[in-house]
Structure formats: C-alpha cells, structure tokens
Coordinates of C-alpha atoms in Angstrom, one line a residue:
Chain A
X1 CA 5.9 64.7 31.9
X2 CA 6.3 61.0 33.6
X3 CA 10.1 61.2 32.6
X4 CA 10.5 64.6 34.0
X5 CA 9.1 63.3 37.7
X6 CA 11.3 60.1 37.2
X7 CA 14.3 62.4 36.8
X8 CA 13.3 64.2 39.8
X9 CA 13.0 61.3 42.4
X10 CA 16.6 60.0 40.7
X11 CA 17.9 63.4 41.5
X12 CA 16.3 63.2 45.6
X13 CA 17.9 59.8 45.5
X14 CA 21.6 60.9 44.4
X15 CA 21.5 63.5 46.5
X16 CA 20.3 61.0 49.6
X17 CA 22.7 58.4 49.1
X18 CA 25.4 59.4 46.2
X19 CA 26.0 62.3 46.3
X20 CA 25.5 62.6 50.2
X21 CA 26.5 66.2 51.9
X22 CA 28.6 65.3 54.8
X23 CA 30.4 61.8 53.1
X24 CA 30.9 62.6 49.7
X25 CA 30.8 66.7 49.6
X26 CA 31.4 67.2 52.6
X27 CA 29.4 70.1 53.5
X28 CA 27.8 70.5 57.5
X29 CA 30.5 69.1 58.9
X30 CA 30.5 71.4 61.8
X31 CA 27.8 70.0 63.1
X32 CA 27.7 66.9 62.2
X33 CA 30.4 66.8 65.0
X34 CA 28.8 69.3 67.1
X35 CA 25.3 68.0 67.5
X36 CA 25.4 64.4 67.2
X37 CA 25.9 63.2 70.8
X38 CA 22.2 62.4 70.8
X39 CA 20.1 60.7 68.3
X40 CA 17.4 62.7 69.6
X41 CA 19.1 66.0 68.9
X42 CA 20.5 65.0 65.7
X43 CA 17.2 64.4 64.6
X44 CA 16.0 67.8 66.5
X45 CA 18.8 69.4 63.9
X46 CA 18.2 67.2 61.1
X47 CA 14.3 68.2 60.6
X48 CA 15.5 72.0 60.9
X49 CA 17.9 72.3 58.4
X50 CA 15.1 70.1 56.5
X51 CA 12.6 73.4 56.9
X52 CA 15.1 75.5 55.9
X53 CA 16.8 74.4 53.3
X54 CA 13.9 73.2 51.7
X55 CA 12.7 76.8 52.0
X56 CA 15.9 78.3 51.2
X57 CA 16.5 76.6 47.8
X58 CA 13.2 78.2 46.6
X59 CA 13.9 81.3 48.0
X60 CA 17.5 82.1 46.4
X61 CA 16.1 80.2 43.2
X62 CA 14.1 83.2 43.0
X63 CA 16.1 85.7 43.8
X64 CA 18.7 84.3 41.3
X65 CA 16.7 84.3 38.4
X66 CA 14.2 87.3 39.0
X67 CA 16.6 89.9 40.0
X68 CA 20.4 88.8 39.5
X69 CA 20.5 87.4 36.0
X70 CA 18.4 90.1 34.9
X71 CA 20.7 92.6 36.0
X72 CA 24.0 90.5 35.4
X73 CA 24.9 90.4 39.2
X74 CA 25.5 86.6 38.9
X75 CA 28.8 87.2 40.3
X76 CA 27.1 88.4 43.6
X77 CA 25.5 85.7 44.1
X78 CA 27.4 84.3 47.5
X79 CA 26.4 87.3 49.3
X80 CA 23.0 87.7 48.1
X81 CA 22.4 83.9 49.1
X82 CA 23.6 84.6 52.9
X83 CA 21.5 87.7 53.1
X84 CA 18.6 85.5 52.0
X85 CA 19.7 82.8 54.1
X86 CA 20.3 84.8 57.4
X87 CA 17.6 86.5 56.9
X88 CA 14.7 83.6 56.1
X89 CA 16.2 82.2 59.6
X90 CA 14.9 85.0 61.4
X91 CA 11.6 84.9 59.9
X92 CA 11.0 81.3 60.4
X93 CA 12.2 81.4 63.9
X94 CA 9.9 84.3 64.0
X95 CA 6.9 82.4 62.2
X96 CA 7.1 78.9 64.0
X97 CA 7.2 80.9 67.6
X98 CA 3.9 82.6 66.8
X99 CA 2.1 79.5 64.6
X100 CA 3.8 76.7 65.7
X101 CA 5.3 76.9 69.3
X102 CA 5.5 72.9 69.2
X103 CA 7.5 72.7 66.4
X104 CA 8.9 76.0 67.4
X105 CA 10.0 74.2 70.9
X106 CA 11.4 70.8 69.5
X107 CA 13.8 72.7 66.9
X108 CA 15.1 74.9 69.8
X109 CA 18.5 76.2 69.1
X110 CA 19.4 74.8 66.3
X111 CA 17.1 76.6 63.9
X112 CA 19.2 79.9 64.2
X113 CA 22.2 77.9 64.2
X114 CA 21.8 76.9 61.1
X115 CA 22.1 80.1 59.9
X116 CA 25.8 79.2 59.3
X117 CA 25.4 75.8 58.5
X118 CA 27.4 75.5 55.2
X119 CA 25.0 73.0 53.8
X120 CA 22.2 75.5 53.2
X121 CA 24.4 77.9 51.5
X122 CA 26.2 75.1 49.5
X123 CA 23.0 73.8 48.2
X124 CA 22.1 76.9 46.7
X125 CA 24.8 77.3 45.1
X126 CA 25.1 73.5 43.7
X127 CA 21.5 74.4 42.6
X128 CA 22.0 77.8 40.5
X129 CA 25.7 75.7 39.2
X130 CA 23.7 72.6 37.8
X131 CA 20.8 75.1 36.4
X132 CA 18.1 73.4 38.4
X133 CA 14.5 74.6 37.6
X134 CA 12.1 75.4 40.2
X135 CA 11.1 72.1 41.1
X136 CA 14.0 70.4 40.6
X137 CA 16.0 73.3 43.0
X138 CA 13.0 72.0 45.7
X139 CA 13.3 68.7 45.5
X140 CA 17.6 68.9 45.5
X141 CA 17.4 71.5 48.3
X142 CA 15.0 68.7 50.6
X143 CA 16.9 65.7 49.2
X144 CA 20.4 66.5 50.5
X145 CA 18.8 67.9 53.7
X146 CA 17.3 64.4 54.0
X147 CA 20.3 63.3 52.9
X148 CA 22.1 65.1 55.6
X149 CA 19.6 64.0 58.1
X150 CA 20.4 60.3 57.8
X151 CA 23.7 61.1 58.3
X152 CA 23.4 62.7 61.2
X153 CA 21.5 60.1 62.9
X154 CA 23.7 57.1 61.4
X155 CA 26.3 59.0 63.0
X156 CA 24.6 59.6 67.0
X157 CA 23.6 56.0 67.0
X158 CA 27.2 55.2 66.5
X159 CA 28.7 58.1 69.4
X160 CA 26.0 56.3 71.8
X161 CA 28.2 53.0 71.1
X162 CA 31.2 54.7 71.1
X163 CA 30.4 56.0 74.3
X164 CA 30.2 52.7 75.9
X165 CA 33.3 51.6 74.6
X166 CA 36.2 51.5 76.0
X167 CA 39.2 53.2 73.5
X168 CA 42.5 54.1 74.5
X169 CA 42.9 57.5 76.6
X170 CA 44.6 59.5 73.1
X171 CA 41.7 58.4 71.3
X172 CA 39.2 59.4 73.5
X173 CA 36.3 62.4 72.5
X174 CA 36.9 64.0 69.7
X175 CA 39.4 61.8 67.8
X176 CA 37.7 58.3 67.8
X177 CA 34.4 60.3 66.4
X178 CA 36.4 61.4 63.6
X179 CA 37.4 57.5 63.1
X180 CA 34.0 56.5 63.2
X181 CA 32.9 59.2 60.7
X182 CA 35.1 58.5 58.3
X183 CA 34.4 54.3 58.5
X184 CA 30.8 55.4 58.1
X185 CA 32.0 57.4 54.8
X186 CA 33.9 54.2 53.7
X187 CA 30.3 52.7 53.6
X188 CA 28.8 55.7 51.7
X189 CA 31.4 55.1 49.1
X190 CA 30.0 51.7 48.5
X191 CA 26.8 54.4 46.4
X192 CA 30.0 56.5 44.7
X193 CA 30.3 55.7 40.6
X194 CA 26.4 54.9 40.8
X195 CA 24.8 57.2 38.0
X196 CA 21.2 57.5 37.6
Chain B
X1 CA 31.1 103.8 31.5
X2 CA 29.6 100.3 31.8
X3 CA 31.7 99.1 34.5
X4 CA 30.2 101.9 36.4
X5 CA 26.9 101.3 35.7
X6 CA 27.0 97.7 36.6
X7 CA 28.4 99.2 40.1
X8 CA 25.9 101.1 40.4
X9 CA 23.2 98.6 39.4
X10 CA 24.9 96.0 41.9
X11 CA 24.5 98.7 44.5
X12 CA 21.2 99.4 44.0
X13 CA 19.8 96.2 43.8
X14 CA 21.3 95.1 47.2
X15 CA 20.7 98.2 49.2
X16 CA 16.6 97.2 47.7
X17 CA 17.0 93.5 48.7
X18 CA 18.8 94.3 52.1
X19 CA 15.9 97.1 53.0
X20 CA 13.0 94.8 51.5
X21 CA 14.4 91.8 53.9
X22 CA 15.1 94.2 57.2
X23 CA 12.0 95.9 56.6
X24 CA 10.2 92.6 56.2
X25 CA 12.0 91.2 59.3
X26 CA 11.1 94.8 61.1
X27 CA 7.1 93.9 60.3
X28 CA 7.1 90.0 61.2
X29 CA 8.8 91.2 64.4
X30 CA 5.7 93.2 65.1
X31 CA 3.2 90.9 64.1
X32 CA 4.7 87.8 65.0
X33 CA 5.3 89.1 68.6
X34 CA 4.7 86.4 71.0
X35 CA 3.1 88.1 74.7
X36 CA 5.3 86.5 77.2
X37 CA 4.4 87.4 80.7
X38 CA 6.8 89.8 82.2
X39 CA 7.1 87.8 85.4
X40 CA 8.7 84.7 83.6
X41 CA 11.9 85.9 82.8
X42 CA 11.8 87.6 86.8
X43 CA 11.4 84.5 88.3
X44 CA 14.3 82.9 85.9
X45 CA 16.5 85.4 86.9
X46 CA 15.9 84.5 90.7
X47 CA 16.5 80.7 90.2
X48 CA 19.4 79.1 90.9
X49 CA 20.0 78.7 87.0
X50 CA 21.7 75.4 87.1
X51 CA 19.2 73.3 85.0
X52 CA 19.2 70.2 86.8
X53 CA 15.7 68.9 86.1
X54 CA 15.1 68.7 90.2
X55 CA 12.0 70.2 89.9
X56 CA 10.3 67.5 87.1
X57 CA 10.7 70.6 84.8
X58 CA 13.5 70.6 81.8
X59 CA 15.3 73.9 83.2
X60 CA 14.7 76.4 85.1
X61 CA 13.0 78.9 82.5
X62 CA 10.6 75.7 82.2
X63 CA 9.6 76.2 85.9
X64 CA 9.8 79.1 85.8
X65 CA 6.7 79.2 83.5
X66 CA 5.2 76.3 84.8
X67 CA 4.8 78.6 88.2
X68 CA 3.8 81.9 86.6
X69 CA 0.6 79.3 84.9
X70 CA -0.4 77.7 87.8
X71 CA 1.3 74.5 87.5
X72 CA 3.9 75.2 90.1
X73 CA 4.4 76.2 93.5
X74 CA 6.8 79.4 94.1
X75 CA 8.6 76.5 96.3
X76 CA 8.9 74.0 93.5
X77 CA 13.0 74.6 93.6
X78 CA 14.2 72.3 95.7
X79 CA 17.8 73.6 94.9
X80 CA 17.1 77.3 96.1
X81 CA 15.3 76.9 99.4
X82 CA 13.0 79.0 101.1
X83 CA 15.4 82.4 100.0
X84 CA 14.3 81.6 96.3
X85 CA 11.0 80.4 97.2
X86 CA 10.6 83.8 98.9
X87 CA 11.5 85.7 96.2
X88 CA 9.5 83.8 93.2
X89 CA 6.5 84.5 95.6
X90 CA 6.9 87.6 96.4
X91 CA 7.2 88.0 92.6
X92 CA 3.9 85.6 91.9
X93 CA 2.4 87.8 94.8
X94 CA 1.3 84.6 97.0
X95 CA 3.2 83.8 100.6
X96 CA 5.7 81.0 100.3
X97 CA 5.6 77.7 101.9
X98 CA 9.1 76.5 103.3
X99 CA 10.3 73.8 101.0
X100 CA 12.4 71.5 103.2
X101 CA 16.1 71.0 102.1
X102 CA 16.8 67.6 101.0
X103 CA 20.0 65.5 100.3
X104 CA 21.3 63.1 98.7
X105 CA 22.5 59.7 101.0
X106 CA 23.9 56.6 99.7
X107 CA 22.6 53.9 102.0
X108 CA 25.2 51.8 101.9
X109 CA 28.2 51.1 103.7
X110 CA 29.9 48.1 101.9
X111 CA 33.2 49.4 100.6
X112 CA 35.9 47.3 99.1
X113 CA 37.0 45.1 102.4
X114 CA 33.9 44.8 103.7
X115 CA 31.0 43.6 100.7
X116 CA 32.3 40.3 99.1
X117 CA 32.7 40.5 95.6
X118 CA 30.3 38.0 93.3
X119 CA 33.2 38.3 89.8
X120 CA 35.9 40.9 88.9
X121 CA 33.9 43.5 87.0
X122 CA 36.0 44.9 83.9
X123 CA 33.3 46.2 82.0
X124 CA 32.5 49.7 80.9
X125 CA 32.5 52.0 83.9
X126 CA 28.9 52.7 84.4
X127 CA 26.7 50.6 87.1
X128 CA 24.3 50.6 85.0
X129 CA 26.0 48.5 82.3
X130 CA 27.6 46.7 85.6
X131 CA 24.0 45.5 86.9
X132 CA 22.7 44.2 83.7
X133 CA 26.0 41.5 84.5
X134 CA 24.4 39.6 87.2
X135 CA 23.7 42.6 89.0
X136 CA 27.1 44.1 89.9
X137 CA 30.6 42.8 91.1
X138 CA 29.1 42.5 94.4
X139 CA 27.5 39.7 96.0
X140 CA 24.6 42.1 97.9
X141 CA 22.0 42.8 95.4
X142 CA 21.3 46.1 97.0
X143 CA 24.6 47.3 97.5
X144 CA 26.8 50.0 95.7
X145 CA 28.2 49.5 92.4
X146 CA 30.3 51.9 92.9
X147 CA 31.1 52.6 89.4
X148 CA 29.8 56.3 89.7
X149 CA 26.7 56.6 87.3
X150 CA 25.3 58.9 90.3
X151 CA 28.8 60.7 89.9
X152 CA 28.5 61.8 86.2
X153 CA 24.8 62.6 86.3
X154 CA 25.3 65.0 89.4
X155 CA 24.8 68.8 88.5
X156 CA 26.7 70.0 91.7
X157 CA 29.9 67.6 91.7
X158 CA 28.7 66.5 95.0
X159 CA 29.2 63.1 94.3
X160 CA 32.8 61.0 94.9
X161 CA 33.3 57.1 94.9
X162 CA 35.6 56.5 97.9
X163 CA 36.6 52.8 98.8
X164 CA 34.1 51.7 96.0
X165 CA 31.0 53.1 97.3
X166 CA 30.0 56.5 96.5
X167 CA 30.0 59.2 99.3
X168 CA 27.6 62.6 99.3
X169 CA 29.4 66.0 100.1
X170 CA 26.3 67.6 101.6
X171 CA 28.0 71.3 101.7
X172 CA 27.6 70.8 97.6
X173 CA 24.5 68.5 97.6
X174 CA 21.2 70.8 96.8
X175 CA 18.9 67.9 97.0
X176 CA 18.1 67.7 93.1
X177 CA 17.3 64.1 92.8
X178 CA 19.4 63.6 89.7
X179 CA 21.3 60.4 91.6
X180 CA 18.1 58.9 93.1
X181 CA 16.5 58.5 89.4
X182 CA 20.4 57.6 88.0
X183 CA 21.0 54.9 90.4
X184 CA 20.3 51.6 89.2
X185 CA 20.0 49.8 92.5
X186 CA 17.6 52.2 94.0
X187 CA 20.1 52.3 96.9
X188 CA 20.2 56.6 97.2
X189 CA 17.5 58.3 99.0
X190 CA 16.9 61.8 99.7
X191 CA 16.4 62.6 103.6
X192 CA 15.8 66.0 105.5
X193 CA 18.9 68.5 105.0
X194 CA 19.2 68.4 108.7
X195 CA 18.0 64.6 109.0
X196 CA 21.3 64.1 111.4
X197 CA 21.0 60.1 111.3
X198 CA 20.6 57.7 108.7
X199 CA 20.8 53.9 108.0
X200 CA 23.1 53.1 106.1
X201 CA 22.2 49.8 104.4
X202 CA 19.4 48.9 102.1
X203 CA 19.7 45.0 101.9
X204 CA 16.3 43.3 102.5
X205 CA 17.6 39.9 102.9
X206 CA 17.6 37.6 105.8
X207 CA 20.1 38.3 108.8
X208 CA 22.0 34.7 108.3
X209 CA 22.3 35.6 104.2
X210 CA 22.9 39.3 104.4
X211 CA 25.9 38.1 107.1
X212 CA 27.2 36.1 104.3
X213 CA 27.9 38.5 102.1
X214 CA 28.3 41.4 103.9
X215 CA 30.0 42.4 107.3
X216 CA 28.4 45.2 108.1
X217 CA 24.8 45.0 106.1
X218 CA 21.7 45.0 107.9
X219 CA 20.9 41.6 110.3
X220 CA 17.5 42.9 111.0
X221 CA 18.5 41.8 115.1
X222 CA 16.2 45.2 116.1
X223 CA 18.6 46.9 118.2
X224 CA 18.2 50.2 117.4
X225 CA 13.9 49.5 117.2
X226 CA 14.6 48.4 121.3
X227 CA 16.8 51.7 121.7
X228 CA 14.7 54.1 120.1
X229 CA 12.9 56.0 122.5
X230 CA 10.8 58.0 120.1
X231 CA 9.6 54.6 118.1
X232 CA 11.5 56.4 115.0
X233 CA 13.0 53.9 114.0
X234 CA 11.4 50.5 112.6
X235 CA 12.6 47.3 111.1
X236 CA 10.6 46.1 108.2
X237 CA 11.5 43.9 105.1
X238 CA 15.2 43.2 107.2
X239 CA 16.3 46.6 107.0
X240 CA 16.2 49.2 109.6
X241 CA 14.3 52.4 108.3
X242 CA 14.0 55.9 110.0
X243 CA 10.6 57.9 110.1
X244 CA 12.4 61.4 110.1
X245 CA 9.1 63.0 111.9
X246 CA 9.6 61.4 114.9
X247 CA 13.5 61.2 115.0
X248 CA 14.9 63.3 118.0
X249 CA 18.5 63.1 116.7
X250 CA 19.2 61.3 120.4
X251 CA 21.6 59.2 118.3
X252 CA 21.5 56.0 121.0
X253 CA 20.7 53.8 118.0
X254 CA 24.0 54.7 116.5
X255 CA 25.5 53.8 119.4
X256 CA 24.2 50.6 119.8
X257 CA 24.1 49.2 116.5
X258 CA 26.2 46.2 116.5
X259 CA 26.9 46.2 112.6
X260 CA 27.9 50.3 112.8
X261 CA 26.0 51.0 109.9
X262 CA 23.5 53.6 111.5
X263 CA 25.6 57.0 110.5
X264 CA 24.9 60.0 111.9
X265 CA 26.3 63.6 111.2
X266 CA 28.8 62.9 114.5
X267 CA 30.3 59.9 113.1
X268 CA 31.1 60.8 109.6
X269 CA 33.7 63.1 110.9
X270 CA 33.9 65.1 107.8
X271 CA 30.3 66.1 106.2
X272 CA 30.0 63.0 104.0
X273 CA 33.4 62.3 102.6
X274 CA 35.1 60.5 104.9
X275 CA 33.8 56.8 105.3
X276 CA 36.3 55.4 107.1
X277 CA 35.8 52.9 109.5
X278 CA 38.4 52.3 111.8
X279 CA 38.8 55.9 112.3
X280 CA 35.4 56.0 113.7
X281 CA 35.8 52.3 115.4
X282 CA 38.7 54.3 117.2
X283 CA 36.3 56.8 118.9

C-alpha cells in the first residue's frame, strides 16, 4: 500500500517537472501565449484549468471504463471526452456562480475558455493510454495542471521583464515571447531523461 | 451483422450520454439560477462602456451593481455626465445630482528648451522607470518626464507628449483619472471641465532655485495673488494655486504673470495641443 502512494507522488512529480505540459508535451500552448501578460491572470487561468482538469480526469475515467470499454466504443473516445469536457465546463461555471461567487469571480473568463484548452483533453487521453486507475488518473490529471500552472506563471514573470526591455523593433510582441518560452524550455530539459 | 450492431450500440450510447449531459445541464440551469436584478444590466447598457476604472469600480458592469446596491450614486460616472447620470436615475428611480465634468491638466510647462536637463535619459520609456533614476532627466523634481506613462494608461487617447511634456486634448479627455493615479510625479490634476484658467507649474521650490532650473517654473513673486480680484488665486508652498469656486475666468493673472505659465483656454490656441510658446509670446 506505501509503495503504491510512493508511485503516486513520483507520478504528480513527473508530470510537474519531467514530463511538463507546455515544455516537454507541449499541450496548452494557446494560452500559454494568450494569457500570460499578467502573473496575476496566469495564475487566475492556472487555478482553473486546475478545477477542471482535476475534475475532468475523473469524470472521463468514468465514463471510459463504465460505459465505453463495456460496449467496445474505445475508439470513440475523443468525442466522448469533449462532450464530457464541454459539458462539465458549463456545469462548474454553473455551480461556482451559485456556491461560490468568489471563486466564481476571480476565475472570470477563463473557466469557459478552457473548454478548448487542449491540455484537459490531452490529459484524458494520456490517462486512459497509460491505463491509470482511479486514483492515479486524479492525481495525473491535477499534477500536470500544476504542472501547467508553474509554467504559466514562470512564463508572466518573465513577459513583465520582457516588457521593460528594450529588443529590437522585429522582435517586439509576439516574437521575443516565443524566445523567451522556448529558453525557459531549455531549462525544463535540464528534468528530461530523469525516470522515477 | 456485427458491424452493424456495434453502430447501432455506438449510436445509442451517445445519443444517452449527450441527453443525460444536456438534460443535466437543462436542470443545473434551473436550479443553479443566480437572481440578478433586472436593473443591472439597464444601467450597463446606459454607461459609457469604456471600462476605465474612473469611477474606483473595475468596469462599468461593476458600477453598475455597486449603484443598483446602494454603494453608488446614479452620478458616480464621471465619463458620462449628467445625460448618463440622468438616465441611470431615472432607471434607480431617484433624481440625479449633476456630476461636474472634470479634466485632465498637466501642470507643467517645461518642455525641451525651457527645463534644464539633470543627465541624458536612455532608459526604458516609461517615467516611472525614469524617476526611480534620480528622479527623471530633468533637473525640476516636479516637472514632466515626459516619457508618456499617462499616455499609455489613457482610455480615451487623449493624451500626446509634445516638446517633451505631455499635452491633454480636452475634446477626448472624459475626466477618468487614469493619468492622475499613473503619473509618477503627481504633477496631473483634474480641474472643472470648464475651469478656463490653470497654473501651469507644480514646482514648490524657492524662487532663486526654481529660476535655476527652470525658465518659466513658478518664482512664487505673487503677481497674479496682487491681480486677482476675486482672491482665487493664492500662493502657498511657492507655487501659485487656483481655488476654482471663486475664479471669475477674468484672466488678468494670465496676463500679468511674468513667467507665462498661468494658461488659460485663450492662450492655448488649440484646446490643449498646441504648447507653443512663441506663438503665444507673439499675441
């Protein structure tokens, strides 16, 4: 039982550092780029897709294994994970508005815009593909959402500095954040060939 | 055979997942309806819809419910004047107060030729980063940067830096504030819309030192405080300052200033744009 909760952290870890969405998978790259002018919005986006995918992972687990492989529909499973997705959106946004108008407020917009946030789909799908129980789908589905979240800030914290700087006018915007992102995934490759 | 049955099992099973999740969607609809007040989104519809924070409130939807609760007054936009403020009362049900229209004024009139300059500033272009360097290129410590923080933050594009001081377009200024706060000198003020005279220096140094680094700042010789027929104007801390409640708009201080820096709507030929000196010096 110990080993199997040691195999889980190892697995949150991997998917924090390692095996990190946007630098090594690269998955939520859209917006990564979009929402990251702010550290105080690329938290705002980091702690929803946090809730959600969190929530997600369990959700499609279930779906997966209660009503697909029962029925051999594995092969459905893409669209049966963005129904789920889309849908478990709504119903949060829903939920969090009536319960939690705090939370509701600080997430804002970017809890229905994470409805296409490739990360959430992605991670269900990594999760059915490495046969992840229950738990273990949880605790991948939060990890790389953490996982993404540090990114996300490590990244804003750097665009504030960028913004100060002074680069020369072609590299301006868009292109010197792309420099930046991609010396910040040179670091994150310092974690690649680690194996827990 | 099979083939089709899977089909038809693939079919079923997502026209029952897609109906369980609208369905389920339909409910927590219902029962996680939130009662908004039906005059909120009225009274967001008759703000100006810019967002620019003048009020204290994050957007206008924010006011917008701060005023249907209480928190507000139905004049609380400074942007939209007494039309709006007639409207989101007449909405709330309560007579509206006039607001009084403010606008933006940059009390300075140190441009390039005339402020000395304390180093060559070639820093990032923000005042902000410019005054934690000694306070700025120039040698006044309340004088314009002139590096345009007040520019970017402006919601209106009111704001232009001409001869390195900025310069207020009134016709696009709505009195937000968002340049008073922005300004790291503390040098823009908001007056009355119609205020019609201003000072236009904010340097609270002695005469002899203010002279020294500046050719047209404030000597504090109390000119226009001997002029003033109304008592409106007063100098205290070595700057001249107007009390717009007793200004009559007679405009014999701008006259008689001997460092021209009293403006008044007259003398700035064009509404806030122009600055220049000798064309006025010429009149």
């Amino acid at each position: 039982m110990g080993e199997y909760f040691i195999n889980i952290l190892l697995l949150m870890l991997t998917a924090v550092l390692v095996e990190n969405y946007i630098f090594s998978k690269f998955l939520g790259i859209c917006p990564f780029l979009g929402v990251s002018d702010k550290p105080d919005t690329a938290l705002g986006m980091g702690f929803a897709v946090m809730f959600v995918m969190t929530l997600s992972s369990a959700a499609t687990w279930a779906v997966y294994h209660l009503i697909l492989v029962p029925f051999h529909l594995e092969y459905l499973e893409t669209i049966a994970f963005i129904l789920i997705i889309a849908s478990l959106v709504q119903f949060i946004e829903m939920f969090l508005r009536k319960f939690i108008p705090a939370l509701y407020g600080a997430l804002g917009i970017y809890l229905p815009l994470i409805t296409t946030n490739c990360a959430v789909l992605g991670a269900a799908l990594i999760n059915i593909q490495n046969n992840y129980d229950f738990i273990q789908s949880l605790a991948y589905g939060f990890a790389s959402a953490a996982g993404f979240t540090l990114a996300i800030v490590i990244f804003a914290g750097v665009r504030v500095r960028i913004s100060f700087a002074d680069p020369p006018k072609s590299f301006r915007g868009i292109p010197i954040a792309m420099i930046a992102a991609s010396l910040i995934a040179m670091a994150f490759s310092g974690f690649s060939g680690m194996s827990f | 055979m099979e083939n089709l049955t899977n089909i038809l099992w693939a079919l079923f099973w997502f026209v029952i997942l897609g109906g369980v999740l609208g369905v389920a969607l339909a409910i927590a609809a219902k029962v996680f309806a939130v009662k908004v007040d039906e005059r909120i989104p009225k009274i967001t519809e008759k703000l100006p819809g810019a967002n620019c924070g003048g009020c204290g409130y994050t957007g206008c939807a924010a006011l917008a419910e701060a005023i249907v609760k209480g928190e507000a007054k139905p004049s609380a936009c400074v942007v939209g004047g007494s039309a709006v403020a007639d409207e989101v009362a007449a909405i709330m049900g309560v007579k509206a107060e006039a607001p009084v229209r403010m606008r933006a004024q940059v009390m300075c009139s140190g441009t390039h030729e005339l402020a000395k300059k304390k180093y060559i500033y070639e820093g990032a272009p923000d005042c902000i980063a410019a005054s934690k360097l000694g306070g700025g290129g120039k040698l006044c410590p309340n004088g314009c940067i002139g590096l345009g923080t007040c520019v970017s933050v402006c919601p209106f594009g009111a704001i232009k830096i001409e001869n390195g001081i900025s310069a207020v377009d009134y016709t696009k200024c709505q009195g937000c504030g968002k340049c008073v706060e922005a300004c790291p000198k503390h040098i823009i003020k908001l007056i009355p819309f119609d205020a019609g005279v201003w000072v236009g220096c904010m340097s609270v140094d002695k005469g002899a030192l203010t002279r020294s680094y500046c050719e047209v700042g404030c000597i504090s010789c109390r000119m226009c405080e001997k002029t003033c027929e109304s008592g409106a104007i007063h100098v205290n801390d070595f700057v001249a300052s107007i009390d717009y409640s007793k200004c009559t708009q007679c405009g014999k201080c701008v006259e008689k200033c001997p460092r021209k820096i009293i403006w008044s709507d007259k003398s700035q030929k064009k509404l806030g744009v122009t600055l220049d000196r000798e064309e006025l010096d010429g009149e």
